[in-house]
Structure formats: C-alpha cells, structure tokens
mmCIF file of C-alpha atoms in Angstrom:
data_model
loop_
_atom_site.group_PDB
_atom_site.id
_atom_site.type_symbol
_atom_site.label_atom_id
_atom_site.label_comp_id
_atom_site.label_asym_id
_atom_site.label_seq_id
_atom_site.Cartn_x
_atom_site.Cartn_y
_atom_site.Cartn_z
ATOM 1 C CA ASP A 1 -38.632 -38.332 -29.496
ATOM 2 C CA ILE A 2 -39.702 -39.569 -26.140
ATOM 3 C CA VAL A 3 -41.937 -36.938 -24.498
ATOM 4 C CA LEU A 4 -42.030 -36.578 -20.767
ATOM 5 C CA THR A 5 -44.909 -34.849 -19.267
ATOM 6 C CA GLN A 6 -44.701 -33.852 -15.591
ATOM 7 C CA SER A 7 -47.637 -33.014 -13.302
ATOM 8 C CA PRO A 8 -48.347 -30.760 -11.797
ATOM 9 C CA ASP A 9 -46.566 -27.746 -13.359
ATOM 10 C CA SER A 10 -46.440 -26.077 -9.906
ATOM 11 C CA LEU A 11 -46.878 -27.374 -6.403
ATOM 12 C CA THR A 12 -47.260 -25.531 -3.052
ATOM 13 C CA VAL A 13 -46.735 -27.665 0.055
ATOM 14 C CA SER A 14 -46.401 -26.727 3.778
ATOM 15 C CA LEU A 15 -43.067 -27.380 5.537
ATOM 16 C CA GLY A 16 -42.899 -30.944 6.654
ATOM 17 C CA GLU A 17 -45.595 -32.188 4.398
ATOM 18 C CA ARG A 18 -45.173 -34.528 1.424
ATOM 19 C CA ALA A 19 -44.624 -33.365 -2.089
ATOM 20 C CA THR A 20 -45.402 -35.691 -5.068
ATOM 21 C CA ILE A 21 -44.315 -35.148 -8.589
ATOM 22 C CA ASN A 22 -45.376 -37.270 -11.550
ATOM 23 C CA CYS A 23 -43.668 -37.915 -14.799
ATOM 24 C CA LYS A 24 -45.317 -39.743 -17.675
ATOM 25 C CA SER A 25 -43.290 -40.895 -20.642
ATOM 26 C CA SER A 26 -44.670 -41.348 -24.125
ATOM 27 C CA GLN A 27 -42.700 -44.669 -24.465
ATOM 28 C CA SER A 28 -41.391 -47.127 -22.031
ATOM 29 C CA VAL A 29 -37.874 -46.221 -20.695
ATOM 30 C CA LEU A 30 -37.383 -49.700 -19.308
ATOM 31 C CA TYR A 31 -34.104 -51.295 -20.598
ATOM 32 C CA SER A 32 -35.229 -54.824 -20.445
ATOM 33 C CA SER A 33 -31.908 -56.622 -20.504
ATOM 34 C CA GLY A 34 -30.836 -54.862 -17.353
ATOM 35 C CA ASN A 35 -34.341 -54.358 -15.991
ATOM 36 C CA LYS A 36 -33.525 -50.793 -15.354
ATOM 37 C CA ASN A 37 -35.670 -47.720 -16.075
ATOM 38 C CA TYR A 38 -33.440 -45.156 -17.685
ATOM 39 C CA LEU A 39 -35.062 -42.184 -15.899
ATOM 40 C CA ALA A 40 -33.526 -39.617 -13.718
ATOM 41 C CA TRP A 41 -34.794 -36.795 -11.554
ATOM 42 C CA TYR A 42 -32.931 -33.414 -11.052
ATOM 43 C CA GLN A 43 -33.327 -30.436 -8.739
ATOM 44 C CA GLN A 44 -32.501 -26.954 -9.998
ATOM 45 C CA LYS A 45 -32.284 -23.906 -7.773
ATOM 46 C CA PRO A 46 -32.225 -20.405 -9.113
ATOM 47 C CA GLY A 47 -28.956 -19.477 -10.758
ATOM 48 C CA GLN A 48 -27.563 -23.019 -10.404
ATOM 49 C CA PRO A 49 -27.195 -25.975 -12.729
ATOM 50 C CA PRO A 50 -29.430 -28.818 -12.253
ATOM 51 C CA LYS A 51 -28.444 -31.355 -9.626
ATOM 52 C CA LEU A 52 -28.894 -35.221 -10.118
ATOM 53 C CA LEU A 53 -31.096 -36.509 -7.349
ATOM 54 C CA ILE A 54 -32.354 -39.952 -8.523
ATOM 55 C CA TYR A 55 -31.299 -42.329 -11.261
ATOM 56 C CA TRP A 56 -32.457 -45.597 -12.619
ATOM 57 C CA ALA A 57 -35.923 -44.210 -11.431
ATOM 58 C CA SER A 58 -35.269 -45.163 -7.846
ATOM 59 C CA THR A 59 -31.592 -44.994 -6.884
ATOM 60 C CA ARG A 60 -30.621 -41.981 -4.846
ATOM 61 C CA GLU A 61 -27.384 -40.231 -5.895
ATOM 62 C CA SER A 62 -24.731 -40.134 -3.266
ATOM 63 C CA GLY A 63 -25.263 -37.365 -0.708
ATOM 64 C CA VAL A 64 -28.964 -36.768 -1.518
ATOM 65 C CA PRO A 65 -31.170 -36.783 1.676
ATOM 66 C CA ASP A 66 -33.323 -39.920 2.131
ATOM 67 C CA ARG A 67 -36.420 -37.712 2.213
ATOM 68 C CA PHE A 68 -36.153 -37.862 -1.588
ATOM 69 C CA SER A 69 -37.303 -41.034 -3.274
ATOM 70 C CA GLY A 70 -38.240 -42.196 -6.777
ATOM 71 C CA SER A 71 -40.616 -44.863 -7.843
ATOM 72 C CA GLY A 72 -42.270 -46.180 -11.037
ATOM 73 C CA SER A 73 -41.533 -48.305 -14.003
ATOM 74 C CA GLY A 74 -42.165 -48.330 -17.734
ATOM 75 C CA THR A 75 -43.916 -45.022 -18.495
ATOM 76 C CA ASP A 76 -45.126 -43.731 -15.105
ATOM 77 C CA PHE A 77 -42.726 -42.381 -12.461
ATOM 78 C CA THR A 78 -42.964 -40.394 -9.207
ATOM 79 C CA LEU A 79 -40.567 -38.258 -7.271
ATOM 80 C CA THR A 80 -41.556 -38.006 -3.599
ATOM 81 C CA ILE A 81 -40.135 -35.488 -0.962
ATOM 82 C CA SER A 82 -41.447 -37.114 2.243
ATOM 83 C CA SER A 83 -41.097 -33.977 4.473
ATOM 84 C CA LEU A 84 -40.616 -30.790 2.656
ATOM 85 C CA GLN A 85 -37.758 -28.549 3.867
ATOM 86 C CA ALA A 86 -37.208 -24.863 3.141
ATOM 87 C CA GLU A 87 -34.165 -25.853 1.019
ATOM 88 C CA ASP A 88 -36.176 -28.038 -1.236
ATOM 89 C CA VAL A 89 -37.747 -25.016 -2.877
ATOM 90 C CA ALA A 90 -36.667 -25.626 -6.552
ATOM 91 C CA VAL A 91 -37.723 -26.724 -9.978
ATOM 92 C CA TYR A 92 -37.661 -30.489 -10.529
ATOM 93 C CA TYR A 93 -37.093 -32.124 -13.833
ATOM 94 C CA CYS A 94 -37.359 -35.760 -15.056
ATOM 95 C CA GLN A 95 -35.221 -36.920 -17.803
ATOM 96 C CA GLN A 96 -34.887 -40.045 -19.935
ATOM 97 C CA TYR A 97 -31.755 -41.509 -21.242
ATOM 98 C CA HIS A 98 -33.128 -44.621 -22.852
ATOM 99 C CA ARG A 99 -33.204 -43.171 -26.327
ATOM 100 C CA SER A 100 -31.665 -40.494 -28.182
ATOM 101 C CA PRO A 101 -32.338 -37.540 -28.147
ATOM 102 C CA ARG A 102 -32.263 -37.346 -24.385
ATOM 103 C CA THR A 103 -35.274 -35.492 -23.300
ATOM 104 C CA PHE A 104 -36.499 -33.669 -20.115
ATOM 105 C CA GLY A 105 -39.861 -33.060 -18.666
ATOM 106 C CA GLN A 106 -41.066 -29.388 -18.603
ATOM 107 C CA GLY A 107 -40.302 -28.990 -14.919
ATOM 108 C CA THR A 108 -42.271 -28.728 -11.708
ATOM 109 C CA ASN A 109 -41.912 -25.673 -9.546
ATOM 110 C CA VAL A 110 -42.071 -26.582 -5.776
ATOM 111 C CA GLU A 111 -42.815 -23.732 -3.305
ATOM 112 C CA ILE A 112 -43.492 -23.408 0.353
ATOM 113 C CA LYS A 113 -47.133 -22.735 1.446
ATOM 114 C CA GLN B 1 -13.926 -34.585 -7.212
ATOM 115 C CA VAL B 2 -14.818 -33.988 -10.712
ATOM 116 C CA GLN B 3 -15.150 -30.455 -11.775
ATOM 117 C CA LEU B 4 -16.274 -28.823 -15.193
ATOM 118 C CA GLN B 5 -15.278 -25.326 -16.066
ATOM 119 C CA GLN B 6 -16.720 -23.768 -19.187
ATOM 120 C CA TRP B 7 -16.034 -20.516 -21.097
ATOM 121 C CA GLY B 8 -16.853 -18.767 -24.318
ATOM 122 C CA ALA B 9 -18.334 -15.628 -25.933
ATOM 123 C CA GLY B 10 -21.379 -14.380 -24.278
ATOM 124 C CA LEU B 11 -22.835 -11.948 -26.748
ATOM 125 C CA LEU B 12 -23.301 -12.799 -30.388
ATOM 126 C CA LYS B 13 -25.024 -11.264 -33.393
ATOM 127 C CA PRO B 14 -27.391 -13.212 -35.512
ATOM 128 C CA SER B 15 -25.701 -15.418 -38.080
ATOM 129 C CA GLU B 16 -22.409 -15.692 -36.032
ATOM 130 C CA THR B 17 -21.092 -18.949 -34.503
ATOM 131 C CA LEU B 18 -21.418 -19.837 -30.869
ATOM 132 C CA SER B 19 -18.273 -21.384 -29.484
ATOM 133 C CA LEU B 20 -17.955 -22.951 -25.961
ATOM 134 C CA THR B 21 -15.293 -25.045 -24.401
ATOM 135 C CA CYS B 22 -15.517 -27.132 -21.165
ATOM 136 C CA ALA B 23 -12.474 -28.340 -19.270
ATOM 137 C CA VAL B 24 -12.835 -31.452 -17.124
ATOM 138 C CA TYR B 25 -10.766 -31.628 -13.902
ATOM 139 C CA GLY B 26 -10.512 -34.910 -11.842
ATOM 140 C CA GLY B 27 -11.856 -38.252 -12.737
ATOM 141 C CA SER B 28 -11.471 -40.197 -15.967
ATOM 142 C CA PHE B 29 -12.050 -38.578 -19.364
ATOM 143 C CA SER B 30 -12.923 -41.841 -21.065
ATOM 144 C CA GLY B 31 -15.969 -43.957 -20.653
ATOM 145 C CA TYR B 32 -18.425 -40.861 -20.294
ATOM 146 C CA TYR B 33 -20.585 -38.912 -22.778
ATOM 147 C CA TRP B 34 -19.496 -35.329 -22.543
ATOM 148 C CA THR B 35 -22.771 -33.380 -23.117
ATOM 149 C CA TRP B 36 -24.103 -29.972 -23.835
ATOM 150 C CA ILE B 37 -27.540 -28.862 -22.589
ATOM 151 C CA ARG B 38 -29.076 -25.461 -22.914
ATOM 152 C CA GLN B 39 -31.882 -23.591 -21.007
ATOM 153 C CA PRO B 40 -33.458 -20.523 -22.473
ATOM 154 C CA PRO B 41 -34.213 -17.838 -19.827
ATOM 155 C CA GLY B 42 -37.136 -18.946 -17.625
ATOM 156 C CA LYS B 43 -37.580 -22.133 -19.615
ATOM 157 C CA GLY B 44 -36.809 -25.934 -19.539
ATOM 158 C CA LEU B 45 -33.810 -27.935 -20.359
ATOM 159 C CA GLU B 46 -32.820 -28.975 -23.900
ATOM 160 C CA TRP B 47 -30.211 -31.678 -24.818
ATOM 161 C CA ILE B 48 -27.977 -30.439 -27.583
ATOM 162 C CA GLY B 49 -25.743 -33.513 -27.990
ATOM 163 C CA GLU B 50 -22.807 -35.488 -26.657
ATOM 164 C CA ILE B 51 -19.406 -36.627 -27.585
ATOM 165 C CA ASN B 52 -17.191 -39.445 -26.083
ATOM 166 C CA HIS B 53 -13.411 -39.474 -25.738
ATOM 167 C CA ARG B 54 -13.069 -41.144 -29.126
ATOM 168 C CA GLY B 55 -14.896 -38.337 -30.805
ATOM 169 C CA SER B 56 -18.063 -40.267 -31.584
ATOM 170 C CA THR B 57 -21.048 -37.868 -31.471
ATOM 171 C CA ASP B 58 -24.709 -37.816 -31.185
ATOM 172 C CA TYR B 59 -26.697 -34.623 -31.772
ATOM 173 C CA ASN B 60 -30.266 -33.557 -31.274
ATOM 174 C CA PRO B 61 -31.935 -33.767 -34.713
ATOM 175 C CA SER B 62 -33.428 -30.334 -34.023
ATOM 176 C CA LEU B 63 -29.995 -28.687 -34.069
ATOM 177 C CA LYS B 64 -27.938 -31.275 -35.930
ATOM 178 C CA SER B 65 -27.521 -29.199 -39.042
ATOM 179 C CA ARG B 66 -25.847 -26.393 -37.083
ATOM 180 C CA VAL B 67 -23.958 -28.238 -34.346
ATOM 181 C CA THR B 68 -20.344 -29.401 -34.232
ATOM 182 C CA MET B 69 -18.768 -30.940 -31.081
ATOM 183 C CA SER B 70 -15.104 -31.785 -30.642
ATOM 184 C CA VAL B 71 -12.875 -33.240 -28.032
ATOM 185 C CA ASP B 72 -9.257 -32.735 -27.074
ATOM 186 C CA THR B 73 -8.233 -35.637 -25.000
ATOM 187 C CA SER B 74 -4.696 -34.306 -24.322
ATOM 188 C CA ARG B 75 -6.330 -31.382 -22.357
ATOM 189 C CA ASN B 76 -9.450 -33.162 -21.131
ATOM 190 C CA GLN B 77 -11.448 -30.654 -22.943
ATOM 191 C CA PHE B 78 -14.488 -30.672 -25.171
ATOM 192 C CA SER B 79 -16.099 -28.034 -27.264
ATOM 193 C CA LEU B 80 -19.462 -26.850 -28.849
ATOM 194 C CA LYS B 81 -19.915 -24.866 -32.020
ATOM 195 C CA LEU B 82 -23.389 -23.782 -33.116
ATOM 196 C CA ASP B 83 -23.510 -22.034 -36.540
ATOM 197 C CA SER B 84 -25.800 -19.243 -37.787
ATOM 198 C CA VAL B 85 -27.181 -18.447 -34.326
ATOM 199 C CA ILE B 86 -30.566 -16.640 -33.967
ATOM 200 C CA ALA B 87 -32.351 -14.974 -31.186
ATOM 201 C CA ALA B 88 -33.958 -18.402 -30.146
ATOM 202 C CA ASP B 89 -30.508 -19.651 -29.431
ATOM 203 C CA THR B 90 -30.306 -17.318 -26.409
ATOM 204 C CA ALA B 91 -29.776 -19.546 -23.418
ATOM 205 C CA VAL B 92 -27.670 -20.580 -20.573
ATOM 206 C CA TYR B 93 -25.420 -23.368 -21.992
ATOM 207 C CA TYR B 94 -24.232 -26.206 -19.612
ATOM 208 C CA CYS B 95 -21.509 -28.667 -20.123
ATOM 209 C CA THR B 96 -22.022 -31.858 -18.229
ATOM 210 C CA ARG B 97 -20.898 -35.451 -17.749
ATOM 211 C CA GLY B 98 -23.281 -38.191 -19.006
ATOM 212 C CA TYR B 99 -23.269 -41.789 -18.138
ATOM 213 C CA TYR B 100 -25.835 -44.591 -18.111
ATOM 214 C CA TYR B 101 -27.553 -42.976 -15.056
ATOM 215 C CA GLY B 102 -27.814 -39.464 -16.192
ATOM 216 C CA PHE B 103 -25.817 -36.324 -15.832
ATOM 217 C CA ASP B 104 -23.897 -36.151 -12.649
ATOM 218 C CA PHE B 105 -21.525 -33.240 -12.871
ATOM 219 C CA TRP B 106 -22.227 -29.956 -14.400
ATOM 220 C CA GLY B 107 -20.431 -26.808 -15.306
ATOM 221 C CA GLN B 108 -21.427 -23.527 -13.887
ATOM 222 C CA GLY B 109 -23.356 -22.514 -17.002
ATOM 223 C CA ALA B 110 -22.738 -19.698 -19.553
ATOM 224 C CA LEU B 111 -25.193 -17.183 -20.677
ATOM 225 C CA VAL B 112 -25.084 -16.666 -24.388
ATOM 226 C CA THR B 113 -27.185 -13.867 -25.834
ATOM 227 C CA VAL B 114 -27.887 -13.367 -29.451
ATOM 228 C CA SER B 115 -28.906 -9.887 -30.334
ATOM 229 C CA SER B 116 -28.282 -7.476 -33.109
#
C-alpha cells in the first residue's frame, strides 16, 4: 500500500497568516503517461463529509477559494492556505488515487491562534 | 447537481452483517467509481472499495474477505455489505463518487455502531 504521511499533525495559525501542510508519499504518485500526480486534498469540518479542495496535486476544485493552493510532484506535496480565515478551521487530508488501495494521510488539524 | 443519499441500519451486534445503500441523483451513473469510505469516531479515513456501473469491483485487501458491493443501474444505486462485523467496524460510513481526480461528491454519512 502507498503510505501518506502528513506533517504536522496539528497546526495553529493566526487569522490572515499562512498555513502549510505537507504530505509525503511512500511511492511516487506521478502517472507518467499523463504527467499528472494522482494526489488530492480534502477539508473536513466537524460533522460533515470531506470536501474535495485540490486534485492532480495542484488543480483547485470548482468553487474553492483561491487562497487554497497545492504544489509538489512525485512523493512530496504541500497544501497552502495563503491567508487563514475563521471558516478554514478543519482537518485536512491528502489522498492518493494512483494505486489501489486508495489511501489517505492521517490528517492535519488546523486551528486559529 | 449530483447528490448522494445513503441509508442503512445503524446499530448492529457482533457477527451481524452491515448493509448500506446509496442512491445517486443527478449526473451520469456510468463512468465513475462508486466508492465506500469509513471513518471511526475521532480517526482518519479508510477506503473500503469501489464499484463501477458494470459491477466491476475493487476492495481494500484489509476488508476483502468480508466485503461485497453491488450496483443497481436501473435505480442508480449501489450497496455495501460487510459480514461478521466487530466493534472495530464502528464508524461513519460514507458513499462517494470517485473519478481520476479523487472523490468529488459525498453522501451525508451514516454512523454504524457495533455493540453487544
């Protein structure tokens, strides 16, 4: 199985400041023939299902604010929230869909300082 | 707009069979991977498996011996059965639509509790 390890487990950031979450994969998730990284990021608020934010490592899902961005390739990826808002308090997960079984990172809890 | 609505029994005894169904409203039923994902209370997400409109399945090896997924294309529904449940199967179970970019539409989630 592909293991995704997120860091940190928890993050406390002031309103308006930048939040950065890392996701490291045990194997490359780059699909070479399409030159796409099969990695997604999700946001989950309490009592809600996860919401897809970013796919192909850096493509923002429709309707997602542009303060959310994804970067990285191969085995190392980053989700950045450029200016943290109160509504961004949530747990964030990375997920790979390059190989079966699909796997998720353990999650990063983002809170306001 | 695509909507997924799920239902099933919420309280089971050990050794019973978990059974959940998810109905898809809006959008195409073909061309996607209809997926079940679970989340134990306070923990992370676990992919259970997926099925397409033709009935082809792919299950997580960790659960494969106990999982059966099925599809009813006439009703745009798909279902999950998990045999011989134990306390560790207690979780919120989500149905979701999968594609080559991840899981974009999700059901509301159903808490299934296994307790004697």
